[in-house]
XYZ file of C-alpha atoms in Angstrom:
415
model
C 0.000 0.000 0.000
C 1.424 3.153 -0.841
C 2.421 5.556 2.283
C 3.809 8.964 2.666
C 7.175 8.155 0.837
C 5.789 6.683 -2.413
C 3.001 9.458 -2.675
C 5.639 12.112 -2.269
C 7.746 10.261 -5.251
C 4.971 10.688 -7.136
C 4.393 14.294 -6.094
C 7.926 15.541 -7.148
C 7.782 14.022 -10.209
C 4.777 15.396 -11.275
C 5.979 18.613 -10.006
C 9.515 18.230 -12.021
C 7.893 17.091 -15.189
C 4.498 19.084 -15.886
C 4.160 21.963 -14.046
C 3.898 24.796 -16.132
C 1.942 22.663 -18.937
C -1.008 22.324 -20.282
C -3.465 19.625 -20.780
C -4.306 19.046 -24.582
C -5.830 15.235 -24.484
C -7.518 13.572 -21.498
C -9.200 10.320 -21.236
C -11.115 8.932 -18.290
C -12.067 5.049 -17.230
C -15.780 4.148 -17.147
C -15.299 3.027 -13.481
C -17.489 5.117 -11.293
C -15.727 3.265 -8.459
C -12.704 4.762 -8.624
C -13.851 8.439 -10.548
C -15.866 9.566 -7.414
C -18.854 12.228 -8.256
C -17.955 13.155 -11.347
C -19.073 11.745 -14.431
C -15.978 10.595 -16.583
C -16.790 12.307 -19.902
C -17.330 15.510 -17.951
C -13.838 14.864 -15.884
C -12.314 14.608 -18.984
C -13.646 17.919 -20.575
C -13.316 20.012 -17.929
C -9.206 18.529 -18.029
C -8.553 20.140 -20.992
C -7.102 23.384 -21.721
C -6.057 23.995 -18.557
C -2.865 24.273 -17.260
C -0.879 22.728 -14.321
C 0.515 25.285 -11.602
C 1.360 23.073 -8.500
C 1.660 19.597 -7.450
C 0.324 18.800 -3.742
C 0.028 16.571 -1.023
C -0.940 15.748 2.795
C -0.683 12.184 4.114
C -1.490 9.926 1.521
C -3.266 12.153 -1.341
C -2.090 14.442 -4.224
C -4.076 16.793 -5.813
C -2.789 18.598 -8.681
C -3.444 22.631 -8.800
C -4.766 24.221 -12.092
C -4.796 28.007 -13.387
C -8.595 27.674 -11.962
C -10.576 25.160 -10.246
C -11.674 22.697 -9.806
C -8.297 20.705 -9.327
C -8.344 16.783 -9.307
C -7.455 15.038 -6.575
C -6.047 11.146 -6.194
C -6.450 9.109 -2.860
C -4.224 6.221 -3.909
C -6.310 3.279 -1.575
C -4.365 0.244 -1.643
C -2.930 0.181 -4.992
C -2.940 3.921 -6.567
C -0.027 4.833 -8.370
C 1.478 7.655 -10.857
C 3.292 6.713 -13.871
C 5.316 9.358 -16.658
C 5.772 7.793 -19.736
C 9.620 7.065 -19.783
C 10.188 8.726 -16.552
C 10.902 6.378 -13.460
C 9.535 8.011 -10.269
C 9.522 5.372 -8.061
C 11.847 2.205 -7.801
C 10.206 0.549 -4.904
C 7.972 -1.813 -6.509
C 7.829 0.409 -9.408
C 9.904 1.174 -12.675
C 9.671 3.186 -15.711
C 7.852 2.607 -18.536
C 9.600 1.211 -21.021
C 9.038 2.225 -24.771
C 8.036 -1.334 -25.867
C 5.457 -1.440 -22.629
C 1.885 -1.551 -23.267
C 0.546 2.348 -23.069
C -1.750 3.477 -21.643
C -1.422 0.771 -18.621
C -3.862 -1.717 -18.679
C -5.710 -0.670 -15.215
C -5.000 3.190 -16.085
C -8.220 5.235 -14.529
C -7.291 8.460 -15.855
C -4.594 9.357 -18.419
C -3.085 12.668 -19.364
C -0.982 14.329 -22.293
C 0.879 17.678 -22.093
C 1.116 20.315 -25.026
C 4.530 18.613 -24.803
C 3.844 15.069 -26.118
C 4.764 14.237 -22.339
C 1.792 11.709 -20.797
C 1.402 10.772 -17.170
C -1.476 7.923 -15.995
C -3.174 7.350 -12.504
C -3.798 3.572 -12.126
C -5.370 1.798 -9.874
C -5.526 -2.301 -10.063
C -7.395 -3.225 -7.320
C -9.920 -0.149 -7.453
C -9.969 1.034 -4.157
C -8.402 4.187 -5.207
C -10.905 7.516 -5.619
C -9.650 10.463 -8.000
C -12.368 13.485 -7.675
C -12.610 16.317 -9.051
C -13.255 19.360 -6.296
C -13.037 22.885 -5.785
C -10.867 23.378 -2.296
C -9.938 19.351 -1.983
C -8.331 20.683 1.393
C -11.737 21.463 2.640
C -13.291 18.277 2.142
C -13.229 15.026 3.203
C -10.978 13.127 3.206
C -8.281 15.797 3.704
C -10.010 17.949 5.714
C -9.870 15.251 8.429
C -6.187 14.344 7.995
C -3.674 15.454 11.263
C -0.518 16.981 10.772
C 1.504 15.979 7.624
C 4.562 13.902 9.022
C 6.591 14.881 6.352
C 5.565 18.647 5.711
C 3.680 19.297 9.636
C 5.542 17.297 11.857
C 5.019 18.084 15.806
C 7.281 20.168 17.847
C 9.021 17.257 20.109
C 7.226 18.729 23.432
C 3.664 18.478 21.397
C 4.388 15.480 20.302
C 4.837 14.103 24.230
C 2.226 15.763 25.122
C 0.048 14.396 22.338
C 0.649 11.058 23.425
C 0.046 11.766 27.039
C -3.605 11.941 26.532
C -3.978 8.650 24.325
C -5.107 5.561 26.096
C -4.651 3.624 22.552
C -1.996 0.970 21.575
C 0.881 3.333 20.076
C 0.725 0.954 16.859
C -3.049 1.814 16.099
C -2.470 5.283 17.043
C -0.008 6.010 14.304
C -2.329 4.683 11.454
C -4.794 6.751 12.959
C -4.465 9.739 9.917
C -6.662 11.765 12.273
C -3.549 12.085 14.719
C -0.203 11.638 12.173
C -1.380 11.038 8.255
C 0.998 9.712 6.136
C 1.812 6.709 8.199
C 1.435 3.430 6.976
C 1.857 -0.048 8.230
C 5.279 -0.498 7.196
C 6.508 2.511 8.584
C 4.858 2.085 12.047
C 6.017 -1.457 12.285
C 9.876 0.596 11.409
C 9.855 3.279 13.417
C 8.534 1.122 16.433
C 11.538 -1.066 16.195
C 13.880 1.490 15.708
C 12.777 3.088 18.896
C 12.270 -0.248 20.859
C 8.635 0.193 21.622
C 6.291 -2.814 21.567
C 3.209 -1.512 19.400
C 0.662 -3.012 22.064
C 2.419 -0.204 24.317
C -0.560 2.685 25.894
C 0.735 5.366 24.213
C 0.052 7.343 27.338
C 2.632 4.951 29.187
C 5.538 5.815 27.264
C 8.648 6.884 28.841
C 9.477 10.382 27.607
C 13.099 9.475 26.621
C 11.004 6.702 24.394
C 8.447 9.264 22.891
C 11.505 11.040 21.778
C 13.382 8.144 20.251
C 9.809 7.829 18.058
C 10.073 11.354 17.290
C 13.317 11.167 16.079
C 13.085 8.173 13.952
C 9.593 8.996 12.280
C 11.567 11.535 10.333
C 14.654 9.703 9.524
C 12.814 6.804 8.363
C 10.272 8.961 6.157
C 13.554 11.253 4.985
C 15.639 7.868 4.044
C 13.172 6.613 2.020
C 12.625 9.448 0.177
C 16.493 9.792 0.235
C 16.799 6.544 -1.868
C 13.573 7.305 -4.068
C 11.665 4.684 -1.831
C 13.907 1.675 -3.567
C 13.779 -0.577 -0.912
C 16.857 -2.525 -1.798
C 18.356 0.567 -0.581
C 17.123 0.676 3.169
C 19.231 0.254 5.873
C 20.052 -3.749 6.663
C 19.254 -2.710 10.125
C 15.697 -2.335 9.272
C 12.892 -4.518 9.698
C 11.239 -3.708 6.878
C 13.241 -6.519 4.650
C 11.840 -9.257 6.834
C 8.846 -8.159 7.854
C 6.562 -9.649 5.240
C 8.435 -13.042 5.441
C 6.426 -16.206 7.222
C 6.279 -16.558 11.092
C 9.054 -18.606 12.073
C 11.283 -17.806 9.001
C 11.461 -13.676 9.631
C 14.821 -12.408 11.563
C 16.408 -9.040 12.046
C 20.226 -8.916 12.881
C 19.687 -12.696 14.127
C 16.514 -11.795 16.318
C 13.522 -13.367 15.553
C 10.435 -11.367 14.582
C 7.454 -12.140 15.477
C 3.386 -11.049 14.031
C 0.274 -10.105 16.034
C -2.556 -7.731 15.167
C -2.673 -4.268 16.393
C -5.261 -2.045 15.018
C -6.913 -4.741 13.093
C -3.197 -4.875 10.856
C -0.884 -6.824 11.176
C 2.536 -5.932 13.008
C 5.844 -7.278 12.777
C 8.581 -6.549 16.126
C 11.090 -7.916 17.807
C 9.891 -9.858 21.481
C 13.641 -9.394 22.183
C 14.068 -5.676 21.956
C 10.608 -4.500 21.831
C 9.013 -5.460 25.153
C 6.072 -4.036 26.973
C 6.183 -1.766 30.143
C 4.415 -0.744 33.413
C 1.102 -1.539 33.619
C 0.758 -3.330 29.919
C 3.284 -5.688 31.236
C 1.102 -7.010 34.046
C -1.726 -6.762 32.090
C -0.310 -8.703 29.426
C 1.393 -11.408 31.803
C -2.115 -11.428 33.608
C -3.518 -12.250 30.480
C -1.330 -15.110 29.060
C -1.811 -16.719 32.627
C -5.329 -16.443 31.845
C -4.951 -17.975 28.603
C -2.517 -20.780 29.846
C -5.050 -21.548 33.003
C -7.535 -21.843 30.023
C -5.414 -23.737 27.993
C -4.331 -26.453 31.034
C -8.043 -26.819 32.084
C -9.257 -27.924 28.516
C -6.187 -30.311 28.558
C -7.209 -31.917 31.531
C -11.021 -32.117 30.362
C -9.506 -33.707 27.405
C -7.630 -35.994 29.470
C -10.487 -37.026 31.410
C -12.698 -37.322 28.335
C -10.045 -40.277 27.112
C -9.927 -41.888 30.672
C -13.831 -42.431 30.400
C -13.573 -43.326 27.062
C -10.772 -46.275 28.140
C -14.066 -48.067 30.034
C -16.150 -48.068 27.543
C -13.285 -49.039 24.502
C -13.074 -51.768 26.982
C -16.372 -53.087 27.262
C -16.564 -52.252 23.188
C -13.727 -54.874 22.624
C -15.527 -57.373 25.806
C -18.586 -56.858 23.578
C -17.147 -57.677 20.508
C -14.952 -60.419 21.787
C -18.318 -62.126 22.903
C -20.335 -61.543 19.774
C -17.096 -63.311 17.858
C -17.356 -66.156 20.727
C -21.445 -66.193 19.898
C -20.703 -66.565 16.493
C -18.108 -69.271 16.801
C -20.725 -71.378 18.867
C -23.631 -70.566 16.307
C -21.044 -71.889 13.162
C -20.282 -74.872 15.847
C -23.562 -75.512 16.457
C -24.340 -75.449 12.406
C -21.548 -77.460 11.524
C -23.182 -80.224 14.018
C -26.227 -79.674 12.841
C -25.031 -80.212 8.970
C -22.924 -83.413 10.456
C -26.636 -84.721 11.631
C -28.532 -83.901 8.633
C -26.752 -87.482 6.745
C -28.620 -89.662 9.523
C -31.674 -87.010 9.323
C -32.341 -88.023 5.138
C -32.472 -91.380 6.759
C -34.212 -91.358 9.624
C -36.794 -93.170 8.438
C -34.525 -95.898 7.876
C -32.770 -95.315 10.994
C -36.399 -95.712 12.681
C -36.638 -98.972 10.894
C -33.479 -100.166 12.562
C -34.270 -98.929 15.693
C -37.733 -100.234 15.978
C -36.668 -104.127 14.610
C -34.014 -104.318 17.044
C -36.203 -102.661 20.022
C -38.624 -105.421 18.932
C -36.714 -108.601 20.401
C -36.702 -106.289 23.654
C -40.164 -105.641 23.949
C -39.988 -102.332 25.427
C -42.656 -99.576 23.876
C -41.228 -96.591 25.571
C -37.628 -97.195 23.782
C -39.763 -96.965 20.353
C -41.778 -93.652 21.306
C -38.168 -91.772 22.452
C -36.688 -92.749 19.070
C -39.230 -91.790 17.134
C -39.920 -88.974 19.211
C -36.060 -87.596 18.500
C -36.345 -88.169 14.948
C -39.162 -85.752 14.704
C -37.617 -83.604 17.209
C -34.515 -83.222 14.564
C -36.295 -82.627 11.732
C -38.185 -79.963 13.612
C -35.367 -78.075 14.304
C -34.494 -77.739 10.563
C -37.636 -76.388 9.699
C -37.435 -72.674 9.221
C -38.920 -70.956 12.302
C -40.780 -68.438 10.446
C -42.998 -71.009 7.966
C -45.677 -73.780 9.151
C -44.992 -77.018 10.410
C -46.453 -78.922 7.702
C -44.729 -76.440 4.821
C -41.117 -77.664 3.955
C -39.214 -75.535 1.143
C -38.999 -77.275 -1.793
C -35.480 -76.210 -2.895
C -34.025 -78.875 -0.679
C -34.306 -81.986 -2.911
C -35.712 -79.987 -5.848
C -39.303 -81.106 -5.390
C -42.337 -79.845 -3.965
C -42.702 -79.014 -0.142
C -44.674 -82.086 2.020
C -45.939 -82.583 5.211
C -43.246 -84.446 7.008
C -45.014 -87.921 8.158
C -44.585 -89.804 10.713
C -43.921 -93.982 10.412
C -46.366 -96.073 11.221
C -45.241 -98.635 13.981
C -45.876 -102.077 13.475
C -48.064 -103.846 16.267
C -46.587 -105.754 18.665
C -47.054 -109.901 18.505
C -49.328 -111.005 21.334
């Protein structure tokens, strides 16, 4: 996201390059998102002719200032940036336009040509950008709300303390608060917060005085080395934090001390645990509250601990239970295999009968006969299926039709 620094870039250049000309061509996006309150076409008509006098800025927007208004102004959002054809303004995730580059850019919102031949564009990718076209642009929102420029306005060092004094926010939200400072960014916070060894969950009312003026001092000189190098980041300081700070948690270091990431201000913030550590009240606060958390933490360990000791009972039954269905089962195929083991002597029971009854009849003894034909029966009861009648026997064992299973006559006794 562009911050003070890379607006500024922009700002010179456009105040190096066409101030003093005038506007012959102009051509305008159909993206009522980003052209705010002014219809395009209009925009565009109202460009022409006129001629550029001054280039301005406070925090993060430029507004350029004509021979008359109204003057267009550019809040550059997330992804707003100024490009001169052939002219590099910016090396930190920007270059020049090449000659064999496609032109006009392929997200340009507004585009601009000079009695000069010389063409500038406003672009805007991700379209969270606004460019509008206004009479005082200082008087309205959103500039009219902006605090001291850091660059341009920044506070007198005992203001500045005093300032802070009176804030009961986190120092790290307070700083992207445009309101207060505008102009500062998330990269810069998270940079001049390490450089002056403040932890950006800090009250900004409990800062030390000798640390309120460490931030002074390094809000400028990290805003004025930026600009210093043209905001080409491969040209900051290796002492910075800024090179590692959009690395993964874990992998990010600065001069061998780990960073580490939390979210301050709903952004998130890169600093060194090491160097940047909390003080006074925060720091019981904050140890008061990672007990909390760790109390938390232990209890639902031991909740989960007890949850798996229960569970151990009832795994245990589970496997009894199972271990006695699989001993149920064996019996069951036991007690089928018997069962198909009888069936042989079953087919011939009625032979078997036979047998039985001729040798019973040299004995003489009529209660012998009745049990063995009794146990017959009995057997081929048990084969029956359960759920059909007595007398109804499938037919699909032999392959004929079902019959009522009868029972042999006995022969009567000789007198």
């Amino acid at each position: 996201m562009p911050e003070l620094p890379e607006v500024e870039v922009a700002r010179r250049a456009l105040e190096e390059h066409c101030v003093g000309k005038r506007i012959v061509r102009c051509s305008a996006a159909d993206d009522t998102k980003v052209i705010d309150g002014v219809a395009p076409p209009r925009l565009e008509a109202a460009l022409v002719g006129r001629t550029i006098s001054a280039a301005r800025r406070k925090g993060k927007n430029l507004w350029l200032a004509l021979d008359s208004p109204p003057f267009p102004s550019f809040q550059f959002g997330m992804a707003g940036a100024i490009y001169i054809k052939g002219v590099e303004l910016s090396k930190y995730k920007r270059s020049a336009v090449s000659p064999t580059e496609e032109w006009p850019l392929k997200y340009s919102k507004l585009l601009v040509v000079m009695d000069d031949g010389l063409e500038f564009s406003f672009t805007d990718k991700r379209r969270f950008a606004k460019i509008r076209f206004l009479d005082n642009p200082e008087a309205v929102p959103p500039i009219s709300e902006l605090g001291p420029d850091a660059l341009f306005e920044p506070l007198h060092l005992d203001d500045f303390v005093e300032s802070l004094s009176r804030k009961k926010a986190p120092i790290k939200a307070l700083l992207l608060d445009q309101s207060f400072i505008s102009g500062i960014g998330n990269w810069i916070a998270d940079e001049v917060l390490y450089q002056a060894r403040i932890h950006p969950m800090q009250t900004a009312s409990m800062i030390s005085k000798e640390k309120c003026k460490a931030l002074h001092q390094c809000i400028i000189e990290v805003i004025e080395k930026s600009l210093e190098v043209g905001c080409n980041s491969s040209q900051y300081p290796e002492n910075w934090i800024f090179h590692s700070r959009e690395k993964k948690p874990g992998k990010a270091f600065v001069e061998g001390k780990k960073i580490d990431f939390i979210t301050v201000g709903g952004r998130t913030s890169a600093y060194v645990p090491e160097l940047q550590k909390l003080d006074g009240i925060d720091a019981t606060a904050s140890r008061a509250k990672i007990s909390k958390e760790q109390s938390k933490s232990n209890k639902a360990a031991r909740e989960v601990d007890d949850d798996e000791e229960e569970a151990k009972p009832a795994k245990r039954g589970r496997k009894q239970l199972v271990k006695a269905t699989h001993e149920i089962q064996e019996d069951e195929e036991d007690t089928k295999e018997s069962k198909r083991g009888r069936k042989q002597p079953a087919k011939t029971s009625k032979g078997s009968w036979k047998k039985a009854h001729h040798s019973s009849e040299g004995s003489g003894d009529d209660d012998s006969d009745d049990e063995a034909v009794d146990k017959v029966v009995a057997e081929q009861g048990k084969r029956r299926d359960p759920k059909q009648p007595a007398e109804a026997k499938s037919s699909s064992d032999k392959g004929g039709s079902a019959a009522p299973a009868k029972r042999p006559q006995r022969k009567k006794r000789q007198l």
